[in-house]
Coordinates of C-alpha atoms in Angstrom, one line a residue:
X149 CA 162.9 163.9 70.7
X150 CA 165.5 165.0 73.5
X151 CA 162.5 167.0 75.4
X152 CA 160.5 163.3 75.6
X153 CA 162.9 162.8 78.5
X154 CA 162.2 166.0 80.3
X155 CA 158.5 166.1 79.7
X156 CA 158.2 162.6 81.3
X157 CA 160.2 163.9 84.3
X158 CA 158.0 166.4 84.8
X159 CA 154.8 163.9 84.4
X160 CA 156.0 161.5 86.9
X161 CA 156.5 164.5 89.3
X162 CA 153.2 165.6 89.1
X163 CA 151.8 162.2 89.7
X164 CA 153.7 161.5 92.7
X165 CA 152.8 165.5 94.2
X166 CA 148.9 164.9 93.6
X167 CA 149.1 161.6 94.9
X168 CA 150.9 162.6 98.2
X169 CA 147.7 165.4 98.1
X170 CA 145.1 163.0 97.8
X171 CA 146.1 161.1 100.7
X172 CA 145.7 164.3 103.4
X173 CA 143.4 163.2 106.2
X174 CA 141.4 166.1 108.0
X175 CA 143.1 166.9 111.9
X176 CA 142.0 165.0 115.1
X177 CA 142.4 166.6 118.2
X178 CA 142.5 164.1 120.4
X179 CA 144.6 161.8 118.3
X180 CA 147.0 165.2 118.3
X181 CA 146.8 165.8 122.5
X182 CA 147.6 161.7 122.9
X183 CA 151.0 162.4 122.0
X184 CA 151.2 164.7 125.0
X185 CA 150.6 163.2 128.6
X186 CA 150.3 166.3 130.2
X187 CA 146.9 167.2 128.6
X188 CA 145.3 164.0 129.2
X189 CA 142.6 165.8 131.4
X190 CA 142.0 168.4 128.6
X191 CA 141.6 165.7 126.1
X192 CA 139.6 163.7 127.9
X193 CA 137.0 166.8 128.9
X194 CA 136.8 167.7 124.9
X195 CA 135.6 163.8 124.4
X196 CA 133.0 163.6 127.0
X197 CA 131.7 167.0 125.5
X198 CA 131.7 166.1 122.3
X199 CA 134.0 169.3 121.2
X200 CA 136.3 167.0 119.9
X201 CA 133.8 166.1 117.0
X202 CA 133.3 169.2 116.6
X203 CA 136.8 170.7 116.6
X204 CA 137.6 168.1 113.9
X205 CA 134.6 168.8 111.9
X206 CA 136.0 172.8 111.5
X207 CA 138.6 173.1 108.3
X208 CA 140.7 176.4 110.5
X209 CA 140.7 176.4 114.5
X210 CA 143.2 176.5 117.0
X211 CA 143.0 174.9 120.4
X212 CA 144.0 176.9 123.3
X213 CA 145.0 173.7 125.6
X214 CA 145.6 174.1 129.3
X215 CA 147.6 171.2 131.0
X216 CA 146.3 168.6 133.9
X217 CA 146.9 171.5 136.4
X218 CA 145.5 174.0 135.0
X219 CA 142.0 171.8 134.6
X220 CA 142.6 170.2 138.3
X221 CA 142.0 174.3 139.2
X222 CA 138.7 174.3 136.3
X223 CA 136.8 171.0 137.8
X224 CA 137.5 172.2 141.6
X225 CA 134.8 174.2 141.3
X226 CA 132.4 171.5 140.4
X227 CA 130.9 172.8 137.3
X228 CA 128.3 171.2 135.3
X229 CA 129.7 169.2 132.3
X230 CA 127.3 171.5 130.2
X231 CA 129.1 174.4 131.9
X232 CA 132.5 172.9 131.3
X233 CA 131.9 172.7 127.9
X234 CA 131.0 176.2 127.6
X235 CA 134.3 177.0 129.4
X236 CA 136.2 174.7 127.1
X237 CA 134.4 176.2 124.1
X238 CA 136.0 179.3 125.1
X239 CA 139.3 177.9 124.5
X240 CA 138.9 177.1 120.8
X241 CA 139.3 180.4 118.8
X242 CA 137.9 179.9 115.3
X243 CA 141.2 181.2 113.7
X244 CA 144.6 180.0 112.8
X245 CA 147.2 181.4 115.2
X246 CA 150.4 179.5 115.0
X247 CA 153.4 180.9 117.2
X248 CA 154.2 183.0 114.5
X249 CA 151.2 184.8 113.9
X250 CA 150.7 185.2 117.5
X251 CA 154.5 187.3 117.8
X252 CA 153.4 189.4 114.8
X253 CA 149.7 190.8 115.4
X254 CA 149.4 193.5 113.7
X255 CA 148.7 196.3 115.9
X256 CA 149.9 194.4 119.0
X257 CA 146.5 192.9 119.8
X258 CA 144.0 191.0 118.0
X259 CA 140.0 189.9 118.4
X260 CA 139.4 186.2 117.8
X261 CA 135.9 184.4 118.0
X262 CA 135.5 181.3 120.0
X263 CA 133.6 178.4 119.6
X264 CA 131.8 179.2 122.6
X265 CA 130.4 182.5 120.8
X266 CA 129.2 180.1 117.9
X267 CA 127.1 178.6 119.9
X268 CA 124.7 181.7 120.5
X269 CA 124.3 181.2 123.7
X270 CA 127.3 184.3 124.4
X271 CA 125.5 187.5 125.3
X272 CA 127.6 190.6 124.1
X273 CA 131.0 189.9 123.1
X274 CA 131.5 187.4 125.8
X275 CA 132.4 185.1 123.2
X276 CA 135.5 187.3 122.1
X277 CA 139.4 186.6 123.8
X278 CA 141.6 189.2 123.0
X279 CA 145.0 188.3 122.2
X280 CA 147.8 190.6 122.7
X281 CA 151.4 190.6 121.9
X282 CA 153.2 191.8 125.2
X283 CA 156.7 193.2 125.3
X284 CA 159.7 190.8 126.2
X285 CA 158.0 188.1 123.7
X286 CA 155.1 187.0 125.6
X287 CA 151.2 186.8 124.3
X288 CA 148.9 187.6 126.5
X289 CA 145.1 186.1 126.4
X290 CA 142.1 187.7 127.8
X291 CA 138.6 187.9 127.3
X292 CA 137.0 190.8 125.6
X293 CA 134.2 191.4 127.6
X294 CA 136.6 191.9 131.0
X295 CA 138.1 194.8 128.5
X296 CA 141.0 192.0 127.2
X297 CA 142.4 192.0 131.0
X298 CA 145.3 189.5 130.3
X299 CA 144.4 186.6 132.4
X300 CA 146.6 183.8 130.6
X301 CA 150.0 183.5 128.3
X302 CA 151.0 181.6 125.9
X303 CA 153.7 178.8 126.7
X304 CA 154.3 176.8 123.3
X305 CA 153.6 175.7 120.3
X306 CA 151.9 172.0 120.7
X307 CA 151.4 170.8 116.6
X308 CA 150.8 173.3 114.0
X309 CA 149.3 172.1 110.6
X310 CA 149.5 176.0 108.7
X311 CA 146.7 176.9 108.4
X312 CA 144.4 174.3 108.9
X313 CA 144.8 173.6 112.7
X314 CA 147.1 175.1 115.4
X315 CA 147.2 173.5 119.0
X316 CA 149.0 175.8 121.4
X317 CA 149.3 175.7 125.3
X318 CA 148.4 178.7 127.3
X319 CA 149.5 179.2 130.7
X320 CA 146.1 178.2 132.6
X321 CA 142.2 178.2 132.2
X322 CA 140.6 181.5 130.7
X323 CA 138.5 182.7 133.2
X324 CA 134.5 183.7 132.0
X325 CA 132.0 184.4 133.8
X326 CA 129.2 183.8 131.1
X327 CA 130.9 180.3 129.6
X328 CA 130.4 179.1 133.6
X329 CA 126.9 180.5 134.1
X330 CA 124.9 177.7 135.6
X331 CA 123.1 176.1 132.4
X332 CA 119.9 174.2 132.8
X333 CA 119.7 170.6 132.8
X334 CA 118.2 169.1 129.5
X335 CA 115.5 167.0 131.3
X336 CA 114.0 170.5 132.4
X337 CA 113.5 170.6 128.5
X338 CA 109.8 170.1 127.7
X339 CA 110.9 168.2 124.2
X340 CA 107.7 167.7 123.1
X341 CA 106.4 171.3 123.4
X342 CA 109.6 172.3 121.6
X343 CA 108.5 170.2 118.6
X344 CA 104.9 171.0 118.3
X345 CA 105.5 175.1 118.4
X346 CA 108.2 174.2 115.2
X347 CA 105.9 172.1 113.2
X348 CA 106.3 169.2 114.1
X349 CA 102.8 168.9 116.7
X350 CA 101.3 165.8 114.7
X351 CA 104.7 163.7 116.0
X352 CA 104.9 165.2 119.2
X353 CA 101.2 164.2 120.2
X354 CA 101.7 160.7 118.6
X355 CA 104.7 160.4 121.0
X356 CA 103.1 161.6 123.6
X357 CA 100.7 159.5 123.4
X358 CA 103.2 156.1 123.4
X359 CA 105.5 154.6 125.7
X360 CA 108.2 155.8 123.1
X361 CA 107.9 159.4 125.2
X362 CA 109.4 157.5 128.6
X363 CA 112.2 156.4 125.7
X364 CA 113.4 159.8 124.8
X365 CA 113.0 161.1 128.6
X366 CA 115.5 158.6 129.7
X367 CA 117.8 159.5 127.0
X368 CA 117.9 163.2 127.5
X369 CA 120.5 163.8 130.2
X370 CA 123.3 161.2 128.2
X371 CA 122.5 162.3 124.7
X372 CA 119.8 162.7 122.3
X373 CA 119.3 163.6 118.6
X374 CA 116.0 163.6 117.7
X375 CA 115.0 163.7 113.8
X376 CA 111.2 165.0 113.5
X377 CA 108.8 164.7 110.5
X378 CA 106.8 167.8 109.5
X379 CA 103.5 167.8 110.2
X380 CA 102.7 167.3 106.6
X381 CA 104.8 164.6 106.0
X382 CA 103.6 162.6 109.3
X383 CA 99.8 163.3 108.8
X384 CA 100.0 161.9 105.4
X385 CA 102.0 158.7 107.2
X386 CA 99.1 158.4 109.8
X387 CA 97.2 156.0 107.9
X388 CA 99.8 153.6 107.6
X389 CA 101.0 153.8 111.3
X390 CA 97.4 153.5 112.6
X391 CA 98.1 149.8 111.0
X392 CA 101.1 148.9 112.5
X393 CA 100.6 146.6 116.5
X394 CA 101.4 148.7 119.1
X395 CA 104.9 147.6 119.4
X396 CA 105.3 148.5 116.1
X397 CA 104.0 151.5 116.8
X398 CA 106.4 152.5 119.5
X399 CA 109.2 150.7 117.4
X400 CA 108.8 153.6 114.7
X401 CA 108.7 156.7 116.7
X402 CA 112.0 155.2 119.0
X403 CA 113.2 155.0 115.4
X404 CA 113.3 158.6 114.7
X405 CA 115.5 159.2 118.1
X406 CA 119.3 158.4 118.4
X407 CA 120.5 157.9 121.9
X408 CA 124.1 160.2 121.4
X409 CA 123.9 163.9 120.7
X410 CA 125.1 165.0 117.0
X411 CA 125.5 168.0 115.8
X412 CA 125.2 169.0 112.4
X413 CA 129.1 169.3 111.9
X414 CA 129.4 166.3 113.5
X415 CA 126.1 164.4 111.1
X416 CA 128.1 165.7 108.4
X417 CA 132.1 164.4 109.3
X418 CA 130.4 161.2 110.4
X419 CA 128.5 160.0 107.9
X420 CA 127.6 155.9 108.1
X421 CA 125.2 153.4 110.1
X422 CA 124.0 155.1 113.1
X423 CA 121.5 153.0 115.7
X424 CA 118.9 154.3 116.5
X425 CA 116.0 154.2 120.1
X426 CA 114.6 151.1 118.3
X427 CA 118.2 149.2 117.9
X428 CA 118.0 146.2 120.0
X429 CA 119.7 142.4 119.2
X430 CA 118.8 140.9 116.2
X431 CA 115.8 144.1 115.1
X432 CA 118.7 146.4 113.9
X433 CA 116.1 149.4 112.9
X434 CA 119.6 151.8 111.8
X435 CA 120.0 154.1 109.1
X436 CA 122.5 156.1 107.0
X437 CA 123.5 159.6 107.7
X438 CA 124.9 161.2 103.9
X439 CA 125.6 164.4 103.2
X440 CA 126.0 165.9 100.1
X441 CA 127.6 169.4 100.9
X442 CA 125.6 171.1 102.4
X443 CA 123.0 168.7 102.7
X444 CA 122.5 166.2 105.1
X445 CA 120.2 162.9 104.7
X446 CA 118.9 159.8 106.4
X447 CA 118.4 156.6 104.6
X448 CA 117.0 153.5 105.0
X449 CA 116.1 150.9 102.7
X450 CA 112.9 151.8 101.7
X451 CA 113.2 155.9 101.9
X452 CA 115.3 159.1 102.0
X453 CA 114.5 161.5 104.1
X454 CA 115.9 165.4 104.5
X455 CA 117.1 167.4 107.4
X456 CA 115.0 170.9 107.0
X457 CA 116.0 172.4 109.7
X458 CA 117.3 172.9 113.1
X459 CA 114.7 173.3 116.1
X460 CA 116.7 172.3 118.9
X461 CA 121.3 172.0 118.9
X462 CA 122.6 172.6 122.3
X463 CA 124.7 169.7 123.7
X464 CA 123.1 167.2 124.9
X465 CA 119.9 167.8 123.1
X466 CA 119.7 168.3 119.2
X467 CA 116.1 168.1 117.2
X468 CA 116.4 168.2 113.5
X469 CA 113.3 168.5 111.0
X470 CA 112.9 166.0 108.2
X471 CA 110.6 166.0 105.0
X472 CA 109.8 162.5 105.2
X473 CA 109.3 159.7 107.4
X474 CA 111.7 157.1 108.2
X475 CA 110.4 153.9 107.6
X476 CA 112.3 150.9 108.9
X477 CA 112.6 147.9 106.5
X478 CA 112.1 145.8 109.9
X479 CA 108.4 147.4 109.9
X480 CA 107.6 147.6 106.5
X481 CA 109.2 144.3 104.5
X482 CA 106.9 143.9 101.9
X483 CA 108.4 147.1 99.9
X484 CA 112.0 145.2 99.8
X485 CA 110.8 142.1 97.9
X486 CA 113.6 142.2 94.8
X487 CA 112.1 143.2 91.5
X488 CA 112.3 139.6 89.3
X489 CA 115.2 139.6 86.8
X490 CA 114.0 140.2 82.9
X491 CA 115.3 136.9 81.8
X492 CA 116.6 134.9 85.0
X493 CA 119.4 132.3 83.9
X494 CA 117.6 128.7 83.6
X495 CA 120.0 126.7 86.2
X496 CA 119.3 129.0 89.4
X497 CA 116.4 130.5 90.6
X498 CA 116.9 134.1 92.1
X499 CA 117.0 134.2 96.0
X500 CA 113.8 135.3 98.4
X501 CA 114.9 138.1 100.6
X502 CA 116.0 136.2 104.0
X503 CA 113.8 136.7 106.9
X504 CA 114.7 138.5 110.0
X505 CA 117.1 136.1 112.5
X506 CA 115.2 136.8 115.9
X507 CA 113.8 139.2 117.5
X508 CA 115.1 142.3 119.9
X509 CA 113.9 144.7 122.7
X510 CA 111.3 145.5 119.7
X511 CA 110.6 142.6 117.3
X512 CA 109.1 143.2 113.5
X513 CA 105.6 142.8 113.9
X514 CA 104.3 141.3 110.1
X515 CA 102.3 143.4 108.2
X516 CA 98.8 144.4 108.8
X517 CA 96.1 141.8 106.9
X518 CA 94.9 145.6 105.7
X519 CA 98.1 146.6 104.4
X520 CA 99.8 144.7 101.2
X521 CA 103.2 144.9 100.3
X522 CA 102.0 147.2 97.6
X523 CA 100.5 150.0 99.7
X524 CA 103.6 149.7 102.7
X525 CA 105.2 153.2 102.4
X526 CA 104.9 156.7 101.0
X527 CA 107.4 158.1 99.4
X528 CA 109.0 158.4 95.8
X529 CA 109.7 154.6 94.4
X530 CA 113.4 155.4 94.1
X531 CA 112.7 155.9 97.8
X532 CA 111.4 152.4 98.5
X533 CA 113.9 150.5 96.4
X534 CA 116.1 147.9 98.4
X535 CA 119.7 149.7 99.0
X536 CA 123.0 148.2 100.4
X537 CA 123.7 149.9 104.4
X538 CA 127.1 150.0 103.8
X539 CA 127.3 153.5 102.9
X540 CA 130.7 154.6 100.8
X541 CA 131.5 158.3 100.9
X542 CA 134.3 159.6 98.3
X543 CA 136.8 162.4 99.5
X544 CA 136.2 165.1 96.6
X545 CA 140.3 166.0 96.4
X546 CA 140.7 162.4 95.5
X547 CA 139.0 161.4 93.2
X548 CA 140.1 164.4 91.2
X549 CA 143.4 163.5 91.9
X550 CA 143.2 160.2 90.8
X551 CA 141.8 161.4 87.6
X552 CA 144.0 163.9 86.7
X553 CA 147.1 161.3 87.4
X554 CA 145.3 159.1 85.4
X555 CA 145.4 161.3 82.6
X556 CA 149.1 162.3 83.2
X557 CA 149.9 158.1 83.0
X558 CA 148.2 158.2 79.7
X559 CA 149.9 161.5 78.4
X560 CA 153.2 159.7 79.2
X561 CA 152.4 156.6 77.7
X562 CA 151.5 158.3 74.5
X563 CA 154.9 160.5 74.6
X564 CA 157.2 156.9 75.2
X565 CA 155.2 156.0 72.0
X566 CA 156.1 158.7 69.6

């Protein structure tokens, strides 16, 4: 009986310690540089790139940050943003090197990947800084492929979060002569080509064919993510899109583009509604991005689609692969009509589905006199049942740590009992 006491101690510990866990948010970089004025510039640059995204999306980085100066010296030589973001890229080493590690490399120097290596597009190992601890307590930075020729040093610690994310400042910008190779502009991208040599050539010739094609052109330089159907998957669709008006028509295949760049990393940390090409006023055509690990999907309210594969990710341009169409429940409403309750309570009648508002840049066209609500869309009839939009995604430590402090609450319960 005196051990009740203890044991209850020790239960109400462990609650409170998994609790704190389950409340850990994953890093954001820029939210981490707004505390510090003097890398506005920095900051700013990783947004417009879309590294930020990116740096949040990775679970063990540290940012090599360079103040307002040093990036007044970086955009004086007019660079491209594409080439800035190489150079940037350069800057995030895909390791955790608080000031710590940094004064004890084993060795006295060290090899640390970038983000700009990730990419691919690093010949060699221009994608490598070399890191070495110089006499005196300074750490030298260099890149690998000028033979580690120390061209920056470290200056402080900024926020370390061991060993998750480490932001240090380093005395100025890393210079690279690959990461600020001119890189071409994505409107000298022949999209469509891309897509038919990676099977997807039944969607690229329907879009070729549409005004849709002008759509995606337009959106190239800003930002574009296009999600592609196999060529299976759209020829079987081809009946039903021979149906649709012509505005429809173009409706589906601005659909399948989204008018921002997103990587995978970023589909996956960003999951919820995205607009699409198509989104205009009251015609909302948007869909879900969910990911379930490793996998990454695109739901509407009629079908789930699967990214496959990667055909095109290079900032600003990323094409992605599905196995299915995406059908739009502002195209195809007759799949959405509400199955009728077994035994519907006598005083109320159940509600009709309510009708679109207005109409936007691209307005629902109704459905084909050749097409019944019955026939609408392919796809699995788990696929085509009605769906809420507002997607809810569950962080895995939590949950488990609310269950496990449930079970501690009930342990203790059970002890004050006895």
């Amino acid at each position: 009986m005196q051990l009740r006491p203890v044991v209850a101690g020790i239960v109400v510990v462990s609650l409170l310690g998994l609790l704190s866990c389950s409340g850990t948010e994953a890093h954001n970089i820029t939210r981490i540089l707004a505390k510090f004025p003097e890398f506005s510039t920095f900051s700013h640059y990783l947004t417009v790139t879309h590294l930020a995204s990116e740096i949040n999306s990775r679970q063990t980085i540290t940012v090599c940050a360079v103040d307002n100066a040093g990036m007044s010296d970086l955009l004086s030589k007019h660079f491209s943003i594409y080439a800035i973001k190489n150079v940037l890229s350069f800057h995030v080493l895909l390791d955790y090197f608080g000031a710590k590690k940094l004064h004890q490399i084993r060795d006295g120097t060290a090899l640390a990947a970038t983000m700009f290596q990730a990419t691919g597009s690093a010949p060699g190992s221009s994608g490598f800084v070399n890191i070495t601890d110089l006499k005196g307590g300074k750490v030298g930075f260099g890149a690998e492929a000028s033979g580690g020729k120390v061209a920056a040093t470290f200056v402080k610690s900024v926020q370390e979060v061991p060993y998750n994310i480490s932001v240090i400042q380093i005395s100025n910008v890393l210079p690279s002569p690959e990461a600020e190779a001119p890189t071409p502009a994505p409107s000298q991208v022949n999209l469509t080509a891309v897509m038919a040599a990676h099977g997807c050539k039944v969607f690229a010739e329907t879009l070729i064919a549409s005004p849709a094609e002008k759509t995606y052109m337009d959106n190239l330089d800003g930002g574009l993510t296009v999600f592609c159907p196999g060529d299976d998957a759209f020829k079987n669709f081809l009946p039903k899109y021979k149906n649709l008006s012509a505005e429809g028509k173009q409706s589906l295949l601005e659909f399948h583009g989204v008018p921002t760049y997103n990587s995978i990393p970023m589909l996956k940390s960003g999951n919820g509604i995205m607009n699409t090409l198509a989104t205009d006023g009251a015609s909302k055509f948007d869909f879900t991005v969910q990911n379930d690990g490793e996998e990454v999907t695109l739901k509407t309210k009629i079908v789930t689609a699967k990214i496959t594969g990667t055909i095109i990710d290079k900032q600003p341009v990323a094409v992605y692969t599905l196995d299915k169409v995406l059908l739009p429940k502002e195209l195809f409403k007759g799949s959405l009509a509400p199955t009728p309750a077994p035994a519907p309570a006598p005083e109320a009648d159940s509600p009709t589905p309510s009708k679109a508002k207005g109409k936007g840049k691209h307005s629902s066209p109704p459905a084909s006199d050749s097409e019944s609500p019955a026939d609408s869309p392919d796809g699995d009839p788990a696929d085509q049942a009605a769906d809420s939009n507002g997607a809810v995604t569950f962080n895995g430590a939590r949950s488990v740590a609310v269950a496990v402090a449930v079970a501690l609450v009930l342990c203790l319960a059970f002890l004050q009992s006895s």
